[in-house]
PDB file of C-alpha atoms in Angstrom:
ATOM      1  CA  UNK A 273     -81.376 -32.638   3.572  1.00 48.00           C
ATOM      2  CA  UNK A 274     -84.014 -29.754   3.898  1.00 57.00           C
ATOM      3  CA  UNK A 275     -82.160 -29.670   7.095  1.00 61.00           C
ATOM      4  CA  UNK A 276     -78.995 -28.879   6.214  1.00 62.00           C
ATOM      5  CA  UNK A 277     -79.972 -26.834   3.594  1.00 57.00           C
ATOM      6  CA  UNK A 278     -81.808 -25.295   6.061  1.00 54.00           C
ATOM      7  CA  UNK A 279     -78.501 -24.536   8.474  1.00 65.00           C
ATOM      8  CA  UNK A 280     -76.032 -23.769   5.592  1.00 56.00           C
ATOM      9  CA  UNK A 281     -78.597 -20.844   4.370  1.00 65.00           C
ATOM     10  CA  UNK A 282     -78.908 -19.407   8.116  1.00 65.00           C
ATOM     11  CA  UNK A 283     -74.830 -19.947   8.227  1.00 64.00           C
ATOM     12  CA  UNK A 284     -74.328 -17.920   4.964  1.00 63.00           C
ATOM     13  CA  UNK A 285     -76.929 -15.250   5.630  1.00 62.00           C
ATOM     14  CA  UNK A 286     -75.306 -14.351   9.123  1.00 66.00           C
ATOM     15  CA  UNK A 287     -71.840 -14.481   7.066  1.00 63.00           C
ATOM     16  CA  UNK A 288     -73.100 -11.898   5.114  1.00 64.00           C
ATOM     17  CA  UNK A 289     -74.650  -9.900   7.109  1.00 64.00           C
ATOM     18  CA  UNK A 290     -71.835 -10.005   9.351  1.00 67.00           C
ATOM     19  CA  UNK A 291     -69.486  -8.759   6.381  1.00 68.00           C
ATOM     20  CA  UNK A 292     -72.032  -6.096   5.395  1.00 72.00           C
ATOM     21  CA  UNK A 293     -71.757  -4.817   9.086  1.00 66.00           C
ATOM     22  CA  UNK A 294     -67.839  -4.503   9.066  1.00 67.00           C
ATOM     23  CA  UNK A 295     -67.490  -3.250   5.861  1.00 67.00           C
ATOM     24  CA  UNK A 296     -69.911  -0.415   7.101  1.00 61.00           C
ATOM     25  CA  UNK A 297     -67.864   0.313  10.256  1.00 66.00           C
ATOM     26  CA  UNK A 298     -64.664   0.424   8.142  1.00 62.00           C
ATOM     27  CA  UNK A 299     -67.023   2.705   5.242  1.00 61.00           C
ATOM     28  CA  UNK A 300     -67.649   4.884   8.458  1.00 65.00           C
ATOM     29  CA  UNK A 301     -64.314   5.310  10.014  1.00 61.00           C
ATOM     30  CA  UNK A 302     -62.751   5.713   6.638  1.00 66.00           C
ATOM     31  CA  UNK A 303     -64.938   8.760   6.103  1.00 72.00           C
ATOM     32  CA  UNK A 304     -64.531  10.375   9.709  1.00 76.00           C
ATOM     33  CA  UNK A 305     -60.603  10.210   8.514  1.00 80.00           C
ATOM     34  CA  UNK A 306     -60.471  11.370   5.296  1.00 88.00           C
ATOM     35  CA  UNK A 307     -58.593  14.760   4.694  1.00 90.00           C
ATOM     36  CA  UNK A 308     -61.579  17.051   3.938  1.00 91.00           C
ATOM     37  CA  UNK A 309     -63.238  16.078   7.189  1.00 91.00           C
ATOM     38  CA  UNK A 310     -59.690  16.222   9.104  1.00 93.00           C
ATOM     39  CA  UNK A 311     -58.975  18.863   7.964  1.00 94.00           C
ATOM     40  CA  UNK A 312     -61.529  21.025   9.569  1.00 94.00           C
ATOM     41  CA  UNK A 313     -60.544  19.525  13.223  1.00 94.00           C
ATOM     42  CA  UNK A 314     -57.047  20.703  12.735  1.00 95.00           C
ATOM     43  CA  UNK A 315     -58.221  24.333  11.655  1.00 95.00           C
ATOM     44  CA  UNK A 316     -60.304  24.641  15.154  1.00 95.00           C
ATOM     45  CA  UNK A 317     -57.989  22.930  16.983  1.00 95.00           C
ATOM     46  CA  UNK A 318     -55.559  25.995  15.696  1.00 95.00           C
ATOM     47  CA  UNK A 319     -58.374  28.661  15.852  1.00 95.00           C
ATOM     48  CA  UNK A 320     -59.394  27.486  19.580  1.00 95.00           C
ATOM     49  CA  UNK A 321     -55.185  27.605  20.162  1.00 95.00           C
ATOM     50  CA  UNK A 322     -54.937  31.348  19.181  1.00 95.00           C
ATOM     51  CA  UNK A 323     -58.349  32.406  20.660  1.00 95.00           C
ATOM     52  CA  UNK A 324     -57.264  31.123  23.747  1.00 93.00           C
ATOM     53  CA  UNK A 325     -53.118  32.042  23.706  1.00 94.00           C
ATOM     54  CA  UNK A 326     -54.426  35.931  22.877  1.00 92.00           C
ATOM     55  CA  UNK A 327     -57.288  35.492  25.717  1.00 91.00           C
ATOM     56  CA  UNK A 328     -54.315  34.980  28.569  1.00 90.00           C
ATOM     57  CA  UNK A 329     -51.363  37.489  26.965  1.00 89.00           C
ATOM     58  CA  UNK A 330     -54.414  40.204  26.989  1.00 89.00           C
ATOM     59  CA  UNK A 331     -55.354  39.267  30.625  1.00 87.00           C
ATOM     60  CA  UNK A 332     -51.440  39.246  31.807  1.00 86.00           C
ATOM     61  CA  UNK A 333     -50.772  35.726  32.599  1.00 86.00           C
ATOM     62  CA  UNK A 334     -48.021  34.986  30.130  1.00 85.00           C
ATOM     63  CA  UNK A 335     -45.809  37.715  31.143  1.00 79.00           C
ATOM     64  CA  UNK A 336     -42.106  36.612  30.306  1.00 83.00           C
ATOM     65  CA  UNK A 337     -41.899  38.083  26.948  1.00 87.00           C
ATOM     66  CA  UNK A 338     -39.649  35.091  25.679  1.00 89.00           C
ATOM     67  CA  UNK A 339     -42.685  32.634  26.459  1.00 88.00           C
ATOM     68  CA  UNK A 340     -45.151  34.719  24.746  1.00 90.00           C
ATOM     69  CA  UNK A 341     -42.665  34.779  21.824  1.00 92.00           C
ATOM     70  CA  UNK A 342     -42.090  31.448  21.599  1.00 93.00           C
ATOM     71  CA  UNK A 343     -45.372  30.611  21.949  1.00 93.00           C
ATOM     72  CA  UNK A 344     -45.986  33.264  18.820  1.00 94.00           C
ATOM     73  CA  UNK A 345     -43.403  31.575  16.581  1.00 95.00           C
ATOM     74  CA  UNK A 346     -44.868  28.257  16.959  1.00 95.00           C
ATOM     75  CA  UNK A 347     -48.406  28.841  16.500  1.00 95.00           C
ATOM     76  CA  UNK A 348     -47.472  30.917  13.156  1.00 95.00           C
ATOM     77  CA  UNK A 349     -45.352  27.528  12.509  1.00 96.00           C
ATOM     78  CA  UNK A 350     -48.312  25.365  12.562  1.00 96.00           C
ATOM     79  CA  UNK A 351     -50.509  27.912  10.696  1.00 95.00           C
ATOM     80  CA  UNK A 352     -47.965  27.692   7.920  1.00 96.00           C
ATOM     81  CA  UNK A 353     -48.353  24.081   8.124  1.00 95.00           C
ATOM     82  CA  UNK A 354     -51.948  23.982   7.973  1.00 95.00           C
ATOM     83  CA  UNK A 355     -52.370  26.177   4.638  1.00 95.00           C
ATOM     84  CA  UNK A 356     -49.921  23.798   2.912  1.00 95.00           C
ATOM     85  CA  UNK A 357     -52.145  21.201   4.115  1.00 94.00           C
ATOM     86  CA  UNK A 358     -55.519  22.260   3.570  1.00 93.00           C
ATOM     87  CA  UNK A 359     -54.294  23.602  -0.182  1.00 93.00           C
ATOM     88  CA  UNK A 360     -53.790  19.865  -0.675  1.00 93.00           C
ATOM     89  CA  UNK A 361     -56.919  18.679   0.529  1.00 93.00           C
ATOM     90  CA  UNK A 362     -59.277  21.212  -0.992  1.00 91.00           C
ATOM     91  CA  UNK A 363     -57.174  20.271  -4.422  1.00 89.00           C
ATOM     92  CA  UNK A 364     -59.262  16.955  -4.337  1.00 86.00           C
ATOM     93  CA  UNK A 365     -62.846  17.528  -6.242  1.00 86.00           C
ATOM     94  CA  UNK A 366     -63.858  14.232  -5.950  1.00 87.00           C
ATOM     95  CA  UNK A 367     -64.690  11.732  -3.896  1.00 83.00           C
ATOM     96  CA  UNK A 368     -62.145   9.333  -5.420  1.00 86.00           C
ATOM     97  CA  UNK A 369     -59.459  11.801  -5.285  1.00 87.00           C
ATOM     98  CA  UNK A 370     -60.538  12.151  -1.147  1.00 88.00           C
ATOM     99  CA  UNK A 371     -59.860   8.289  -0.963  1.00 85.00           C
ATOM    100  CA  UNK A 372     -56.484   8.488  -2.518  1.00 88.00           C
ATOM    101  CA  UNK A 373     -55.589  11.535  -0.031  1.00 88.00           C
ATOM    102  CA  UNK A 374     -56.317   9.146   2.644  1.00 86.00           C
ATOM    103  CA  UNK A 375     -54.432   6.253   1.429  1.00 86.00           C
ATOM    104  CA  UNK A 376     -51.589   8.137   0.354  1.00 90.00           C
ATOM    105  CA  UNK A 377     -50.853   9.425   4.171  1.00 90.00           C
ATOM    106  CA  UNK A 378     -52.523  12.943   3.773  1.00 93.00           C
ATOM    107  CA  UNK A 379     -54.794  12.006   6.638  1.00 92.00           C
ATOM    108  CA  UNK A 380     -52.120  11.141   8.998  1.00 93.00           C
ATOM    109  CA  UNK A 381     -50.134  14.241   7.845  1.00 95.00           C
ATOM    110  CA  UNK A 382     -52.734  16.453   9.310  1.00 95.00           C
ATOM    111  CA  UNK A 383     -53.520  13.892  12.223  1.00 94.00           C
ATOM    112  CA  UNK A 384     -49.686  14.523  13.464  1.00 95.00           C
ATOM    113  CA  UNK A 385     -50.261  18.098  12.931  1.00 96.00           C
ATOM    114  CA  UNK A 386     -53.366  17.754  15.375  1.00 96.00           C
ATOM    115  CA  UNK A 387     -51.559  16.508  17.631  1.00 96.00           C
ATOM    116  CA  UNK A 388     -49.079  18.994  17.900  1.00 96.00           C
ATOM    117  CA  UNK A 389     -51.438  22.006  17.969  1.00 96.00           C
ATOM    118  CA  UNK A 390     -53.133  20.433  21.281  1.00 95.00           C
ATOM    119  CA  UNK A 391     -49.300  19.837  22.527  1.00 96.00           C
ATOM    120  CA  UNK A 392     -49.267  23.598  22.193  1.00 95.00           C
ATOM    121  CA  UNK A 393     -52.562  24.330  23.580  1.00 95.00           C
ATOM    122  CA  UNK A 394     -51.662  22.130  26.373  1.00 94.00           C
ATOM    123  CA  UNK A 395     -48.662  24.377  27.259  1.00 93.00           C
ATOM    124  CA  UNK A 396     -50.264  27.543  26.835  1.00 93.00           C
ATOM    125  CA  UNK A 397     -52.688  26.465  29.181  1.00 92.00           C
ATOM    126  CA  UNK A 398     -50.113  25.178  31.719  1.00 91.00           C
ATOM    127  CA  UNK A 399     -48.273  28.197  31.835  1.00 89.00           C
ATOM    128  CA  UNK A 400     -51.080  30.434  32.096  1.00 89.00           C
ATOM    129  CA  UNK A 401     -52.626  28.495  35.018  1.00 86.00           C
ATOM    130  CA  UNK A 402     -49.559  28.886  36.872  1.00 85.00           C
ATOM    131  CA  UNK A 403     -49.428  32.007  36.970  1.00 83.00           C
ATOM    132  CA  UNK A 404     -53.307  32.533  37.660  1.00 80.00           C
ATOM    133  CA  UNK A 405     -52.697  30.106  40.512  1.00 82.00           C
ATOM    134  CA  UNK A 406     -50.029  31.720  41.957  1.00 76.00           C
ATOM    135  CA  UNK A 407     -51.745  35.406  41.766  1.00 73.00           C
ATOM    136  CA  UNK A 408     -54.200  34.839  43.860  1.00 68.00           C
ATOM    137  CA  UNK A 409     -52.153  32.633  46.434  1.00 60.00           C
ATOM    138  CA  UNK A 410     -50.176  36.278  46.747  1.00 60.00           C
ATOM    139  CA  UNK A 411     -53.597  37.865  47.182  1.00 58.00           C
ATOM    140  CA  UNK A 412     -54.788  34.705  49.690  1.00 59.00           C
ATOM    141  CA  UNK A 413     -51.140  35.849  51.749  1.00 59.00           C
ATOM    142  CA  UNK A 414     -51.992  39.369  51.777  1.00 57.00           C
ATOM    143  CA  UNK A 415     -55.281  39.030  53.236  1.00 61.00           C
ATOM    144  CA  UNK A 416     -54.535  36.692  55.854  1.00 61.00           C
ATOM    145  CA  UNK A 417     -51.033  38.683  56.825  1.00 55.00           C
ATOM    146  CA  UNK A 418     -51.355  40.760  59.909  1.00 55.00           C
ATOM    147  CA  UNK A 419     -51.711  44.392  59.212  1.00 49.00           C
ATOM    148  CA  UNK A 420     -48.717  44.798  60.443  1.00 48.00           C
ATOM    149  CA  UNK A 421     -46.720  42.634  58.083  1.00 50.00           C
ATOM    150  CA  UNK A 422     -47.377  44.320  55.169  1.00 47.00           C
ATOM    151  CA  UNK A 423     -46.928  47.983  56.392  1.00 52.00           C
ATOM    152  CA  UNK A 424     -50.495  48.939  57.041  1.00 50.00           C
ATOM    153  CA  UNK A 425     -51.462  50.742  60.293  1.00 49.00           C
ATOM    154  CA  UNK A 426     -53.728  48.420  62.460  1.00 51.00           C
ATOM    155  CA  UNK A 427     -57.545  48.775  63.007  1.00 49.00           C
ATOM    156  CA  UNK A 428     -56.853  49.022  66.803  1.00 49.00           C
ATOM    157  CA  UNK A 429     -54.264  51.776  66.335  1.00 51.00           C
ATOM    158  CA  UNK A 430     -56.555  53.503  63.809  1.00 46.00           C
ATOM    159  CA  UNK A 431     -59.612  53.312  66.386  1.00 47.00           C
ATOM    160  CA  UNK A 432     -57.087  54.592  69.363  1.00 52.00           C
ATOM    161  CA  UNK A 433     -56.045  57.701  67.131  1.00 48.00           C
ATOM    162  CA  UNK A 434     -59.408  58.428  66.541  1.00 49.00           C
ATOM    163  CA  UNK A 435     -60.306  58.639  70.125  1.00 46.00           C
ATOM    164  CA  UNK A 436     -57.341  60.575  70.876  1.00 52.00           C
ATOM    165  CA  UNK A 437     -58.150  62.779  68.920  1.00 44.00           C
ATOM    166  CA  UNK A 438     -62.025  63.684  70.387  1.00 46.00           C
ATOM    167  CA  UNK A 439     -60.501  63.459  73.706  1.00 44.00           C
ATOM    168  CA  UNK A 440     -57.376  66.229  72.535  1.00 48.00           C
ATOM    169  CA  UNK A 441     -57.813  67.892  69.315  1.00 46.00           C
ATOM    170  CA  UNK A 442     -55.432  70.448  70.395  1.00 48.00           C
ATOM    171  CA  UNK A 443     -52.185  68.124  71.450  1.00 49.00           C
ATOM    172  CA  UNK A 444     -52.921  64.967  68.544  1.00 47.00           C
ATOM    173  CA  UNK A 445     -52.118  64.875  64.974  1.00 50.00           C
ATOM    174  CA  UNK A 446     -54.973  64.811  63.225  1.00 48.00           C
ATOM    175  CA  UNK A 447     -53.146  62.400  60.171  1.00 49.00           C
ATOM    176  CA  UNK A 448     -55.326  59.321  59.515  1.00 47.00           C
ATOM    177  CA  UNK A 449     -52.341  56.764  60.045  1.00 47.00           C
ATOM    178  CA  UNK A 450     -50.034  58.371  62.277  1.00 49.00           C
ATOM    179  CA  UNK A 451     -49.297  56.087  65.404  1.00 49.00           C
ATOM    180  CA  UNK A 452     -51.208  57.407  68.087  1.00 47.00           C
ATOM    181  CA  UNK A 453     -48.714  56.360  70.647  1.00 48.00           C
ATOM    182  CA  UNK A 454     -46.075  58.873  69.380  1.00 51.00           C
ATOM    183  CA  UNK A 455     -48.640  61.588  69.932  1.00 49.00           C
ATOM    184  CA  UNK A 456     -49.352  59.844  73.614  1.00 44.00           C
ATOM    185  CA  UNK A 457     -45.636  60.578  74.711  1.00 51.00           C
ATOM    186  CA  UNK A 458     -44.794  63.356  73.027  1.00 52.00           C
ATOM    187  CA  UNK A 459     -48.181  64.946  75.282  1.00 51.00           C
ATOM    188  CA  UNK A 460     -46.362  63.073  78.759  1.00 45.00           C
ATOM    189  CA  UNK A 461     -43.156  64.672  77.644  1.00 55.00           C
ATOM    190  CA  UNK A 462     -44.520  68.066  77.426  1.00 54.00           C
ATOM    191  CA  UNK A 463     -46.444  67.451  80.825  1.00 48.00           C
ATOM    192  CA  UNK A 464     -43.379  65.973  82.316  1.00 51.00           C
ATOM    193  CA  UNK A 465     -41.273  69.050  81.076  1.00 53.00           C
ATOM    194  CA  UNK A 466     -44.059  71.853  82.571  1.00 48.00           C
ATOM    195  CA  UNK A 467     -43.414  70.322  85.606  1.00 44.00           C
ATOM    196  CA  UNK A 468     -40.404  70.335  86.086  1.00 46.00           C
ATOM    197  CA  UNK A 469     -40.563  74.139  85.087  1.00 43.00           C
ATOM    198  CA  UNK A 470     -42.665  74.482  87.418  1.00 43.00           C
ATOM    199  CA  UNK A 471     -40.978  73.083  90.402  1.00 44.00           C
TER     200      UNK A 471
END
């Protein structure tokens, strides 16, 4: 008997205890969701959204004007959205009247509205790395492009002008990026021709 009585109190303690413990978690979780505390994710979620959409417009890389604009009209949207929102939540002045929030689907109003703020953040970010990502590919090109290529007069050309013009300041053109082989056979044309007066 002592036993028993024994096993059926350890059975019914650890019962307890074990109820205590999930009420707690559920206590917990309840709170973490309840529309006061939601509510403050939601308006950083929105503030980080704007910080960051006016951060990348400012710095050039959302340059089609009907992105930026539609990007404009939907974070207003959501702002709108978010004042109804929190003027329902700060309306509740108790803790009871939190509860009933939650229960009645406020929480899950401003959960959806979460999520569609970091849709939107998502996108902004998207498009703005694209365009970061493709800037400096373009500058990658250009400095891996011959001079050449992109209408630039080469080092080697540069360095020959120079030293035709030491050797002949008199007959070269002393312009920095002027091809110095012009200036080479327009002097063997004027040789060539005061020969030929010559003869």
């Amino acid at each position: 008997m002592d036993s028993n009585a024994f096993s059926f109190s350890s059975n019914l303690f650890g019962f307890v205890a074990g109820g205590i413990s999930v009420i707690v978690l559920v206590f917990g979780f309840c709170r973490s969701q309840l529309p006061s505390n939601k509510i403050k994710v939601l308006e950083e979620l929105l503030d980080e959204t704007q910080a960051l959409f006016s951060s990348y417009a400012e710095e050039g890389y959302l340059p089609e004007e009907r992105v930026k604009a539609d990007f404009e009209t939907r974070l207003a949207r959501l702002r709108d959205k978010t004042l109804d929102l929190r003027f329902q939540v700060y309306r509740a002045t108790t803790f009871v009247q939190d509860y009933t929030g939650f229960f009645t689907g406020l929480s899950l109003a401003i959960g959806r509205l979460c999520w569609q703020v970091k849709l939107l953040r998502a996108n902004v970010i998207s498009k703005s790395e694209i365009e970061r990502l493709g800037r400096r590919d373009n500058v990658l090109l250009l400095r891996q492009l011959p001079f050449s290529e992109i209408g630039l007069p080469q080092p080697s050309d540069v360095l020959s002008h120079q030293a035709d013009v030491i050797l002949h300041p008199g007959e070269a053109d002393l312009g920095p990026f002027v091809n110095p082989t012009n200036d080479i056979q327009a002097t063997v044309s004027n040789a060539n021709e005061g020969a030929t007066v010559a003869v």
